[in-house]
Short mmCIF file of C-alpha atoms and ligand atoms in Angstrom, two decimals:
data_model
loop_
_atom_site.label_atom_id
_atom_site.label_comp_id
_atom_site.label_asym_id
_atom_site.label_seq_id
_atom_site.Cartn_x
_atom_site.Cartn_y
_atom_site.Cartn_z
CA UNK A 1 0.00 0.00 0.00
CA UNK A 2 1.38 3.42 -0.96
CA UNK A 3 -0.12 6.80 -0.17
CA UNK A 4 1.34 9.91 -1.76
CA UNK A 5 0.62 13.05 0.23
CA UNK A 6 0.82 16.68 -0.75
CA UNK A 7 0.64 19.42 1.85
CA UNK A 8 -0.32 22.95 0.82
CA UNK A 9 1.23 26.18 2.09
CA UNK A 10 -1.11 26.66 5.06
CA UNK A 11 -0.15 23.17 6.30
CA UNK A 12 3.50 24.31 6.46
CA UNK A 13 3.09 27.87 7.63
CA UNK A 14 4.99 27.42 10.93
CA UNK A 15 6.35 24.88 13.43
CA UNK A 16 2.86 24.10 14.77
CA UNK A 17 1.69 23.17 11.30
CA UNK A 18 4.88 21.15 10.70
CA UNK A 19 4.02 19.16 13.83
CA UNK A 20 0.52 18.42 12.49
CA UNK A 21 2.02 17.18 9.23
CA UNK A 22 4.38 14.90 11.12
CA UNK A 23 1.62 13.30 13.14
CA UNK A 24 -0.50 12.79 10.01
CA UNK A 25 2.40 11.12 8.18
CA UNK A 26 3.31 8.97 11.17
CA UNK A 27 -0.27 7.83 11.69
CA UNK A 28 -0.08 5.54 8.66
CA UNK A 29 2.99 3.58 7.47
CA UNK A 30 1.66 3.69 3.90
CA UNK A 31 2.31 7.44 3.85
CA UNK A 32 5.76 7.14 2.34
CA UNK A 33 5.94 9.92 -0.24
CA UNK A 34 5.37 13.50 0.85
CA UNK A 35 5.25 16.57 -1.41
CA UNK A 36 5.36 20.01 0.17
CA UNK A 37 4.49 23.55 -0.84
CA UNK A 38 6.37 26.57 0.45
CA UNK A 39 5.20 27.92 3.83
CA UNK A 40 2.00 29.93 3.43
CA UNK A 41 0.28 32.53 5.59
CA UNK A 42 0.26 32.02 9.36
CA UNK A 43 -2.54 34.55 9.88
CA UNK A 44 -4.52 36.85 7.64
CA UNK A 45 -2.32 39.70 6.52
CA UNK A 46 0.79 37.50 6.69
CA UNK A 47 2.86 36.77 3.57
CA UNK A 48 3.32 33.54 1.67
CA UNK A 49 6.98 32.68 1.12
CA UNK A 50 6.37 32.28 -2.61
CA UNK A 51 4.90 35.79 -2.82
CA UNK A 52 7.97 37.15 -1.04
CA UNK A 53 10.25 35.34 -3.46
CA UNK A 54 8.41 36.80 -6.45
CA UNK A 55 8.70 40.17 -4.77
CA UNK A 56 12.47 39.69 -4.52
CA UNK A 57 12.58 38.77 -8.20
CA UNK A 58 10.71 41.99 -9.07
CA UNK A 59 13.12 44.07 -6.96
CA UNK A 60 16.10 42.45 -8.65
CA UNK A 61 14.59 43.14 -12.05
CA UNK A 62 14.29 46.85 -11.31
CA UNK A 63 17.63 47.05 -9.52
CA UNK A 64 16.14 47.73 -6.09
CA UNK A 65 17.54 46.07 -2.97
CA UNK A 66 15.49 43.23 -1.52
CA UNK A 67 17.69 42.60 1.48
CA UNK A 68 14.86 43.10 3.99
CA UNK A 69 12.49 40.79 2.18
CA UNK A 70 15.19 38.16 1.87
CA UNK A 71 15.86 38.45 5.61
CA UNK A 72 12.15 37.90 6.30
CA UNK A 73 12.21 34.72 4.22
CA UNK A 74 15.31 33.43 5.96
CA UNK A 75 13.84 34.18 9.39
CA UNK A 76 10.71 32.19 8.62
CA UNK A 77 12.74 29.05 7.92
CA UNK A 78 15.08 29.62 10.84
CA UNK A 79 12.08 29.96 13.15
CA UNK A 80 10.76 26.61 11.97
CA UNK A 81 14.22 25.03 12.44
CA UNK A 82 14.45 26.38 16.00
CA UNK A 83 10.89 25.59 17.05
CA UNK A 84 10.90 22.08 15.59
CA UNK A 85 14.30 21.46 17.22
CA UNK A 86 15.91 20.48 13.91
CA UNK A 87 19.63 19.83 13.68
CA UNK A 88 20.12 21.39 10.30
CA UNK A 89 21.35 24.75 9.13
CA UNK A 90 20.38 26.35 5.85
CA UNK A 91 22.79 29.27 6.36
CA UNK A 92 25.29 28.21 3.72
CA UNK A 93 22.57 27.60 1.17
CA UNK A 94 20.91 30.93 1.90
CA UNK A 95 24.28 32.70 1.51
CA UNK A 96 24.86 30.95 -1.80
CA UNK A 97 21.37 31.89 -2.95
CA UNK A 98 21.95 35.51 -2.02
CA UNK A 99 25.15 35.56 -4.08
CA UNK A 100 23.32 34.06 -7.00
CA UNK A 101 20.58 36.68 -6.65
CA UNK A 102 23.20 39.41 -6.88
CA UNK A 103 24.72 37.89 -9.98
CA UNK A 104 21.54 37.06 -11.83
CA UNK A 105 18.99 34.34 -11.09
CA UNK A 106 15.88 33.50 -13.06
CA UNK A 107 12.49 34.29 -11.54
CA UNK A 108 11.50 30.62 -11.74
CA UNK A 109 14.59 29.40 -9.95
CA UNK A 110 14.17 31.97 -7.19
CA UNK A 111 10.45 31.20 -6.75
CA UNK A 112 11.20 27.47 -6.57
CA UNK A 113 13.40 27.90 -3.49
CA UNK A 114 10.31 28.25 -1.28
CA UNK A 115 9.40 24.62 -1.89
CA UNK A 116 13.04 23.51 -1.93
CA UNK A 117 13.80 24.77 1.59
CA UNK A 118 10.44 23.64 2.88
CA UNK A 119 11.15 20.10 1.68
CA UNK A 120 14.65 20.11 3.12
CA UNK A 121 13.25 20.92 6.54
CA UNK A 122 10.37 18.49 6.32
CA UNK A 123 12.68 15.66 5.24
CA UNK A 124 14.85 16.31 8.26
CA UNK A 125 11.85 16.54 10.58
CA UNK A 126 10.27 13.30 9.38
CA UNK A 127 13.56 11.45 9.00
CA UNK A 128 12.71 10.87 5.31
CA UNK A 129 15.08 11.22 2.37
CA UNK A 130 15.03 14.49 0.42
CA UNK A 131 14.50 13.99 -3.31
CA UNK A 132 14.81 17.14 -5.38
CA UNK A 133 12.04 17.68 -7.95
CA UNK A 134 14.75 18.90 -10.34
CA UNK A 135 16.05 15.35 -10.47
CA UNK A 136 12.89 13.87 -11.89
CA UNK A 137 10.25 16.36 -13.12
CA UNK A 138 11.44 16.88 -16.66
CA UNK A 139 9.88 19.57 -18.80
CA UNK A 140 10.06 19.55 -22.57
CA UNK A 141 11.07 22.73 -24.39
CA UNK A 142 7.39 23.46 -25.07
CA UNK A 143 6.77 23.70 -21.31
CA UNK A 144 4.81 20.45 -20.94
CA UNK A 145 6.02 17.66 -18.69
CA UNK A 146 7.71 14.67 -20.27
CA UNK A 147 5.66 12.18 -18.29
CA UNK A 148 7.41 8.97 -19.30
CA UNK A 149 10.89 10.28 -18.58
CA UNK A 150 9.75 11.88 -15.31
CA UNK A 151 7.95 8.78 -14.08
CA UNK A 152 10.90 6.59 -14.83
CA UNK A 153 13.28 8.95 -13.06
CA UNK A 154 11.12 9.10 -9.93
CA UNK A 155 10.71 5.36 -9.85
CA UNK A 156 14.44 4.86 -9.71
CA UNK A 157 14.84 7.58 -7.06
CA UNK A 158 11.95 6.82 -4.77
CA UNK A 159 10.58 3.33 -5.25
CA UNK A 160 10.10 1.67 -1.84
CA UNK A 161 11.70 4.62 -0.02
CA UNK A 162 10.33 7.22 2.34
CA UNK A 163 10.89 10.56 0.67
CA UNK A 164 10.00 14.25 0.79
CA UNK A 165 9.83 16.10 -2.52
CA UNK A 166 9.47 19.86 -3.08
CA UNK A 167 6.42 20.75 -5.18
CA UNK A 168 5.97 23.40 -7.87
CA UNK A 169 9.03 22.95 -10.09
CA UNK A 170 11.09 20.74 -12.34
CA UNK A 171 13.89 21.07 -14.83
CA UNK A 172 14.10 22.05 -18.50
CA UNK A 173 16.14 19.99 -20.98
CA UNK A 174 18.94 22.60 -20.70
CA UNK A 175 19.08 22.19 -16.91
CA UNK A 176 17.23 25.39 -15.98
CA UNK A 177 14.63 25.30 -13.24
CA UNK A 178 11.07 25.85 -14.39
CA UNK A 179 8.01 26.25 -12.18
CA UNK A 180 4.42 25.31 -12.88
CA UNK A 181 1.89 28.13 -12.67
CA UNK A 182 0.85 29.26 -9.19
CA UNK A 183 -0.57 26.52 -7.00
CA UNK A 184 1.35 23.96 -9.04
CA UNK A 185 2.53 21.75 -6.15
CA UNK A 186 -0.78 19.93 -6.62
CA UNK A 187 0.56 18.79 -9.98
CA UNK A 188 3.85 17.58 -8.52
CA UNK A 189 1.85 15.43 -6.10
CA UNK A 190 -0.32 14.04 -8.88
CA UNK A 191 2.72 13.21 -11.03
CA UNK A 192 4.43 11.47 -8.11
CA UNK A 193 1.30 9.46 -7.33
CA UNK A 194 0.98 8.44 -10.99
CA UNK A 195 4.68 7.61 -11.36
CA UNK A 196 4.70 5.36 -8.33
CA UNK A 197 1.26 3.83 -8.91
CA UNK A 198 -0.03 5.04 -5.53
CA UNK A 199 -3.19 3.56 -4.03
CA UNK A 200 -4.37 7.05 -3.19
CA UNK A 201 -3.20 10.64 -3.63
CA UNK A 202 -3.97 12.59 -0.46
CA UNK A 203 -4.07 16.33 -0.99
CA UNK A 204 -3.90 17.99 2.44
CA UNK A 205 -5.14 21.55 2.70
CA UNK A 206 -7.04 23.75 5.15
CA UNK A 207 -10.62 22.77 4.30
CA UNK A 208 -12.36 19.45 4.86
CA UNK A 209 -12.81 18.80 1.17
CA UNK A 210 -14.64 20.38 -1.71
CA UNK A 211 -17.68 22.23 -0.49
CA UNK A 212 -21.08 21.55 -2.02
CA UNK A 213 -21.56 25.24 -2.72
CA UNK A 214 -19.68 28.51 -2.42
CA UNK A 215 -19.41 29.41 1.30
CA UNK A 216 -19.63 33.10 0.40
CA UNK A 217 -23.18 32.46 -0.80
CA UNK A 218 -24.44 29.55 1.32
CA UNK A 219 -23.94 29.42 5.11
CA UNK A 220 -21.72 26.55 6.19
CA UNK A 221 -22.04 24.31 3.13
CA UNK A 222 -21.28 20.64 3.68
CA UNK A 223 -18.17 19.15 2.07
CA UNK A 224 -18.79 16.67 -0.73
CA UNK A 225 -18.11 13.15 0.53
CA UNK A 226 -17.59 11.42 -2.82
CA UNK A 227 -17.42 12.82 -6.32
CA UNK A 228 -16.42 11.35 -9.66
CA UNK A 229 -13.70 12.89 -11.80
CA UNK A 230 -16.32 13.77 -14.42
CA UNK A 231 -18.53 15.54 -11.89
CA UNK A 232 -15.57 17.45 -10.55
CA UNK A 233 -14.71 18.58 -14.03
CA UNK A 234 -18.22 19.97 -14.45
CA UNK A 235 -18.04 21.74 -11.10
CA UNK A 236 -14.63 23.27 -11.65
CA UNK A 237 -15.43 24.35 -15.18
CA UNK A 238 -18.23 26.46 -13.88
CA UNK A 239 -16.49 28.02 -10.94
CA UNK A 240 -15.61 25.69 -8.07
CA UNK A 241 -11.86 26.11 -7.64
CA UNK A 242 -10.09 23.62 -5.42
CA UNK A 243 -7.17 22.04 -7.17
CA UNK A 244 -4.78 23.31 -9.78
CA UNK A 245 -6.34 22.40 -13.11
CA UNK A 246 -3.40 20.25 -14.18
CA UNK A 247 -3.82 17.98 -11.16
CA UNK A 248 -6.53 15.63 -12.30
CA UNK A 249 -5.13 14.27 -15.53
CA UNK A 250 -2.12 12.27 -14.27
CA UNK A 251 -4.02 10.55 -11.45
CA UNK A 252 -7.21 9.99 -13.39
CA UNK A 253 -5.26 8.41 -16.20
CA UNK A 254 -3.91 5.82 -13.75
CA UNK A 255 -7.23 5.37 -11.98
CA UNK A 256 -5.85 6.65 -8.67
CA UNK A 257 -8.39 8.12 -6.24
CA UNK A 258 -7.68 11.61 -4.95
CA UNK A 259 -8.60 12.43 -1.38
CA UNK A 260 -8.79 16.06 -0.28
CA UNK A 261 -8.12 16.30 3.46
CA UNK A 262 -7.81 18.94 6.15
CA UNK A 263 -4.51 19.18 8.04
CA UNK A 264 -6.33 21.03 10.81
CA UNK A 265 -9.05 18.35 11.11
CA UNK A 266 -7.22 15.12 10.24
CA UNK A 267 -10.03 12.84 11.39
CA UNK A 268 -12.45 14.27 8.83
CA UNK A 269 -12.61 11.95 5.79
CA UNK A 270 -12.65 14.94 3.38
CA UNK A 271 -13.67 14.51 -0.24
CA UNK A 272 -12.85 11.38 -2.19
CA UNK A 273 -12.59 11.84 -5.96
CA UNK A 274 -12.82 8.64 -7.98
CA UNK A 275 -13.45 7.44 -11.49
CA UNK A 276 -16.69 5.74 -10.46
CA UNK A 277 -18.54 5.18 -7.23
CA UNK A 278 -20.09 1.84 -6.41
CA UNK A 279 -23.76 1.73 -5.34
CA UNK A 280 -22.78 0.40 -1.92
CA UNK A 281 -20.85 3.61 -1.27
CA UNK A 282 -23.63 5.94 -2.31
CA UNK A 283 -25.24 8.18 0.27
CA UNK A 284 -26.91 11.59 0.32
CA UNK A 285 -29.07 13.37 -2.20
CA UNK A 286 -29.09 13.59 -5.98
CA UNK A 287 -27.04 16.78 -6.12
CA UNK A 288 -23.31 16.33 -5.61
CA UNK A 289 -22.48 20.00 -5.82
CA UNK A 290 -23.67 23.38 -7.03
CA UNK A 291 -21.47 25.87 -8.83
CA UNK A 292 -21.96 28.92 -10.95
CA UNK A 293 -20.46 31.98 -12.55
CA UNK A 294 -21.56 35.43 -13.59
CA UNK A 295 -20.56 37.28 -16.72
CA UNK A 296 -22.28 35.56 -19.63
CA UNK A 297 -24.27 36.80 -22.63
CA UNK A 298 -26.77 34.87 -24.72
CA UNK A 299 -26.84 35.54 -28.44
CA UNK A 300 -30.05 34.12 -29.91
CA UNK A 301 -30.36 33.75 -33.66
CA UNK A 302 -33.79 33.04 -35.11
CA UNK A 303 -34.41 32.02 -38.70
CA UNK A 304 -37.41 30.22 -40.12
CA UNK A 305 -36.42 26.76 -41.31
CA UNK A 306 -32.93 26.97 -39.85
CA UNK A 307 -32.80 23.38 -38.67
CA UNK A 308 -33.46 22.05 -42.17
CA UNK A 309 -30.77 24.25 -43.71
CA UNK A 310 -27.51 22.27 -43.69
CA UNK A 311 -24.48 24.19 -42.56
CA UNK A 312 -26.20 27.12 -40.89
CA UNK A 313 -24.79 26.22 -37.49
CA UNK A 314 -21.36 25.87 -39.03
CA UNK A 315 -21.58 29.37 -40.48
CA UNK A 316 -22.53 30.77 -37.08
CA UNK A 317 -19.75 28.97 -35.27
CA UNK A 318 -17.23 30.04 -37.89
CA UNK A 319 -18.02 33.69 -37.23
CA UNK A 320 -17.52 33.16 -33.50
CA UNK A 321 -14.33 31.19 -34.03
CA UNK A 322 -12.95 33.98 -36.20
CA UNK A 323 -13.38 36.34 -33.25
CA UNK A 324 -11.90 33.76 -30.89
CA UNK A 325 -15.13 33.47 -28.93
CA UNK A 326 -15.71 30.13 -27.28
CA UNK A 327 -19.31 28.87 -27.10
CA UNK A 328 -20.01 27.61 -23.59
CA UNK A 329 -23.48 26.17 -24.16
CA UNK A 330 -25.65 25.85 -27.19
CA UNK A 331 -29.33 25.28 -26.50
CA UNK A 332 -31.36 25.22 -29.68
CA UNK A 333 -34.91 25.08 -31.04
CA UNK A 334 -36.22 24.32 -34.52
CA UNK A 335 -35.96 27.84 -35.83
CA UNK A 336 -33.42 29.28 -33.44
CA UNK A 337 -30.23 28.68 -31.62
CA UNK A 338 -28.77 30.36 -28.55
CA UNK A 339 -25.09 30.78 -27.98
CA UNK A 340 -24.01 31.25 -24.41
CA UNK A 341 -20.70 33.10 -24.41
CA UNK A 342 -18.52 34.85 -21.90
CA UNK A 343 -19.36 38.58 -21.93
CA UNK A 344 -15.70 39.49 -21.56
CA UNK A 345 -14.80 37.66 -24.73
CA UNK A 346 -17.50 39.23 -26.91
CA UNK A 347 -17.49 42.77 -25.60
CA UNK A 348 -14.65 43.91 -27.89
CA UNK A 349 -16.10 42.65 -31.14
CA UNK A 350 -19.83 42.24 -30.46
CA UNK A 351 -21.15 44.61 -33.14
CA UNK A 352 -18.69 43.45 -35.74
CA UNK A 353 -19.68 39.86 -34.98
CA UNK A 354 -23.39 40.58 -35.16
CA UNK A 355 -22.86 42.25 -38.52
CA UNK A 356 -21.07 39.19 -39.83
CA UNK A 357 -23.74 36.84 -38.48
CA UNK A 358 -26.38 38.94 -40.21
CA UNK A 359 -24.49 38.70 -43.48
CA UNK A 360 -23.60 35.00 -43.29
CA UNK A 361 -26.85 33.55 -41.93
CA UNK A 362 -29.43 36.19 -42.87
CA UNK A 363 -31.57 35.47 -39.82
CA UNK A 364 -34.99 36.94 -39.10
CA UNK A 365 -33.78 38.22 -35.79
CA UNK A 366 -30.74 38.34 -33.54
CA UNK A 367 -31.08 39.22 -29.86
CA UNK A 368 -28.40 39.65 -27.24
CA UNK A 369 -29.18 39.19 -23.54
CA UNK A 370 -26.44 40.39 -21.24
CA UNK A 371 -25.76 40.04 -17.51
CA UNK A 372 -26.51 36.35 -17.38
CA UNK A 373 -25.21 34.01 -14.71
CA UNK A 374 -24.90 30.28 -15.16
CA UNK A 375 -25.81 27.96 -12.31
CA UNK A 376 -25.08 24.25 -12.54
CA UNK A 377 -26.48 21.51 -10.33
CA UNK A 378 -24.11 18.58 -10.78
CA UNK A 379 -24.88 15.02 -9.73
CA UNK A 380 -24.19 11.57 -11.12
CA UNK A 381 -27.41 10.36 -9.51
CA UNK A 382 -29.50 12.69 -11.66
CA UNK A 383 -28.77 10.64 -14.76
CA UNK A 384 -31.76 8.87 -16.24
CA UNK A 385 -33.93 9.82 -13.29
CA UNK A 386 -37.27 11.22 -14.24
CA UNK A 387 -38.53 14.32 -12.53
CA UNK A 388 -35.28 15.83 -11.32
CA UNK A 389 -35.17 18.81 -13.65
CA UNK A 390 -38.87 19.44 -13.04
CA UNK A 391 -38.25 19.67 -9.31
CA UNK A 392 -35.33 22.05 -9.82
CA UNK A 393 -37.19 24.39 -12.16
CA UNK A 394 -40.28 24.37 -9.93
CA UNK A 395 -38.28 25.34 -6.84
CA UNK A 396 -36.49 28.14 -8.66
CA UNK A 397 -39.80 29.42 -10.01
CA UNK A 398 -41.53 29.29 -6.63
CA UNK A 399 -38.71 31.39 -5.23
CA UNK A 400 -38.96 34.07 -7.86
CA UNK A 401 -35.93 33.12 -9.94
CA UNK A 402 -36.61 33.70 -13.60
CA UNK A 403 -34.89 31.08 -15.75
CA UNK A 404 -33.57 32.48 -19.02
CA UNK A 405 -31.93 29.35 -20.39
CA UNK A 406 -31.92 25.64 -19.63
CA UNK A 407 -29.51 23.03 -20.83
CA UNK A 408 -28.31 19.60 -19.88
CA UNK A 409 -25.23 17.69 -20.99
CA UNK A 410 -25.83 14.43 -22.89
CA UNK A 411 -24.51 12.41 -19.95
CA UNK A 412 -27.17 13.96 -17.72
CA UNK A 413 -24.51 14.73 -15.16
CA UNK A 414 -25.70 18.28 -14.72
CA UNK A 415 -28.60 20.62 -15.12
CA UNK A 416 -27.58 24.08 -16.14
CA UNK A 417 -29.73 27.15 -15.92
CA UNK A 418 -29.05 30.67 -17.08
CA UNK A 419 -30.49 33.30 -14.74
CA UNK A 420 -30.18 37.05 -14.49
CA UNK A 421 -27.08 38.06 -12.57
CA UNK A 422 -29.19 39.70 -9.88
CA UNK A 423 -30.77 36.29 -9.14
CA UNK A 424 -27.48 34.38 -9.06
CA UNK A 425 -26.96 34.07 -5.31
CA UNK A 426 -30.65 33.41 -4.71
CA UNK A 427 -30.68 30.58 -7.28
CA UNK A 428 -27.73 28.87 -5.59
CA UNK A 429 -29.28 29.26 -2.14
CA UNK A 430 -32.63 27.89 -3.34
CA UNK A 431 -30.97 24.81 -4.85
CA UNK A 432 -28.85 24.21 -1.78
CA UNK A 433 -31.60 24.74 0.77
CA UNK A 434 -34.25 22.80 -1.13
CA UNK A 435 -32.28 19.80 -2.25
CA UNK A 436 -29.06 19.46 -0.27
CA UNK A 437 -30.03 20.71 3.18
CA UNK A 438 -33.34 18.88 3.04
CA UNK A 439 -31.41 15.83 1.84
CA UNK A 440 -33.78 15.13 -1.02
CA UNK A 441 -32.78 11.79 -2.56
N1 LIG B 1 4.11 27.86 -3.59
C1 LIG B 1 3.52 27.92 -4.89
C2 LIG B 1 2.44 28.98 -4.91
O1 LIG B 1 2.23 29.67 -3.94
C3 LIG B 1 3.02 26.62 -5.36
C4 LIG B 1 2.04 25.91 -4.46
O2 LIG B 1 1.90 26.23 -3.28
O3 LIG B 1 1.36 25.00 -4.94
O4 LIG B 1 1.82 29.17 -5.91
#
């Protein structure tokens, strides 16, 4: 049994958090591979180490001294060393880094040191071996990860060992350090889990899993207990942000479940993300989660006989593609089609686009509805179940939410409604209170 664990910045913010990590790792002998972020904020208003490192890089770029910021970074690590009682000194490495900063260091290399030092300390604290990410995460020149080469390298470095690995970075073919985009330690963890064929990838953070709805809109939403990778994709596409978007692919590809856990509440089971969920594990209602986003427009094109005119949809989509506008949803009728698009994307070229649509399709009418929000109720248990959408629309109607658009994916994994932006929060609350809180199954 092998569990690969990744701890986020808040789980490593100070010695107290380091101690929590240690007791989590020691609680289970299968927890042999640990990936760490750089120390995050200890309290609101505090600074993340990675932010401070980027700040140093910006100072260097403009020729301004960053001595004070660098001292702050150094102090944070030294405090952890002292309070955890570690017998290790990073002084020499910090001095060498400072010299390198004076003589020219890339932003990526500097930013990566947050994770590097964090992993050095955690390895010492746990009594695990330190394995540098630069020794196995291999980027190609196009910036993507060479998965086969990386997996093979990690297998020879870490197979059957207890190791700590810094997240967030790897190495380019020419030996330069390259980081992922922000939050990228999640990806390092996923790659390590995939490379080593882990039984589970535990992603430890500061919430007890993915919440069923946005806590800024719904009071105290419950965490999702189990969710499939496909459901999660639906939820994150429409606004729920939990993991770095590059995280899912490597673990899903190898059929490895991903468990989101809370370092500050280690007994909570968190959210388990899996390819499929057996009936015996099912519990709770038919909605797995609710997500949504504002900022959409609906362009509706009406033309008598449109559906029997081959190629008309193609002409419409070509115009949008030319303006680099992505169509999010495409509900259609016999004589009309609606294109749900992000308002941001169309605002620059809306009139030009409408002119071209008029010319290409010669419709009877084109209307544009702005200030639309999309709300999605996602749930694998909704599939092929009669009556679910009826219940959802009825509840929204009863509560005064005017539905401007309805659509459902072919897999029946979600029901998506377009509402006016002013009704957005209300729509999410109605769905949550009526179906999740009441535990309607
Ligand atoms: N430390 C990096 C960041 O703040 C990467 C990570 O934490 O995942 O973005």
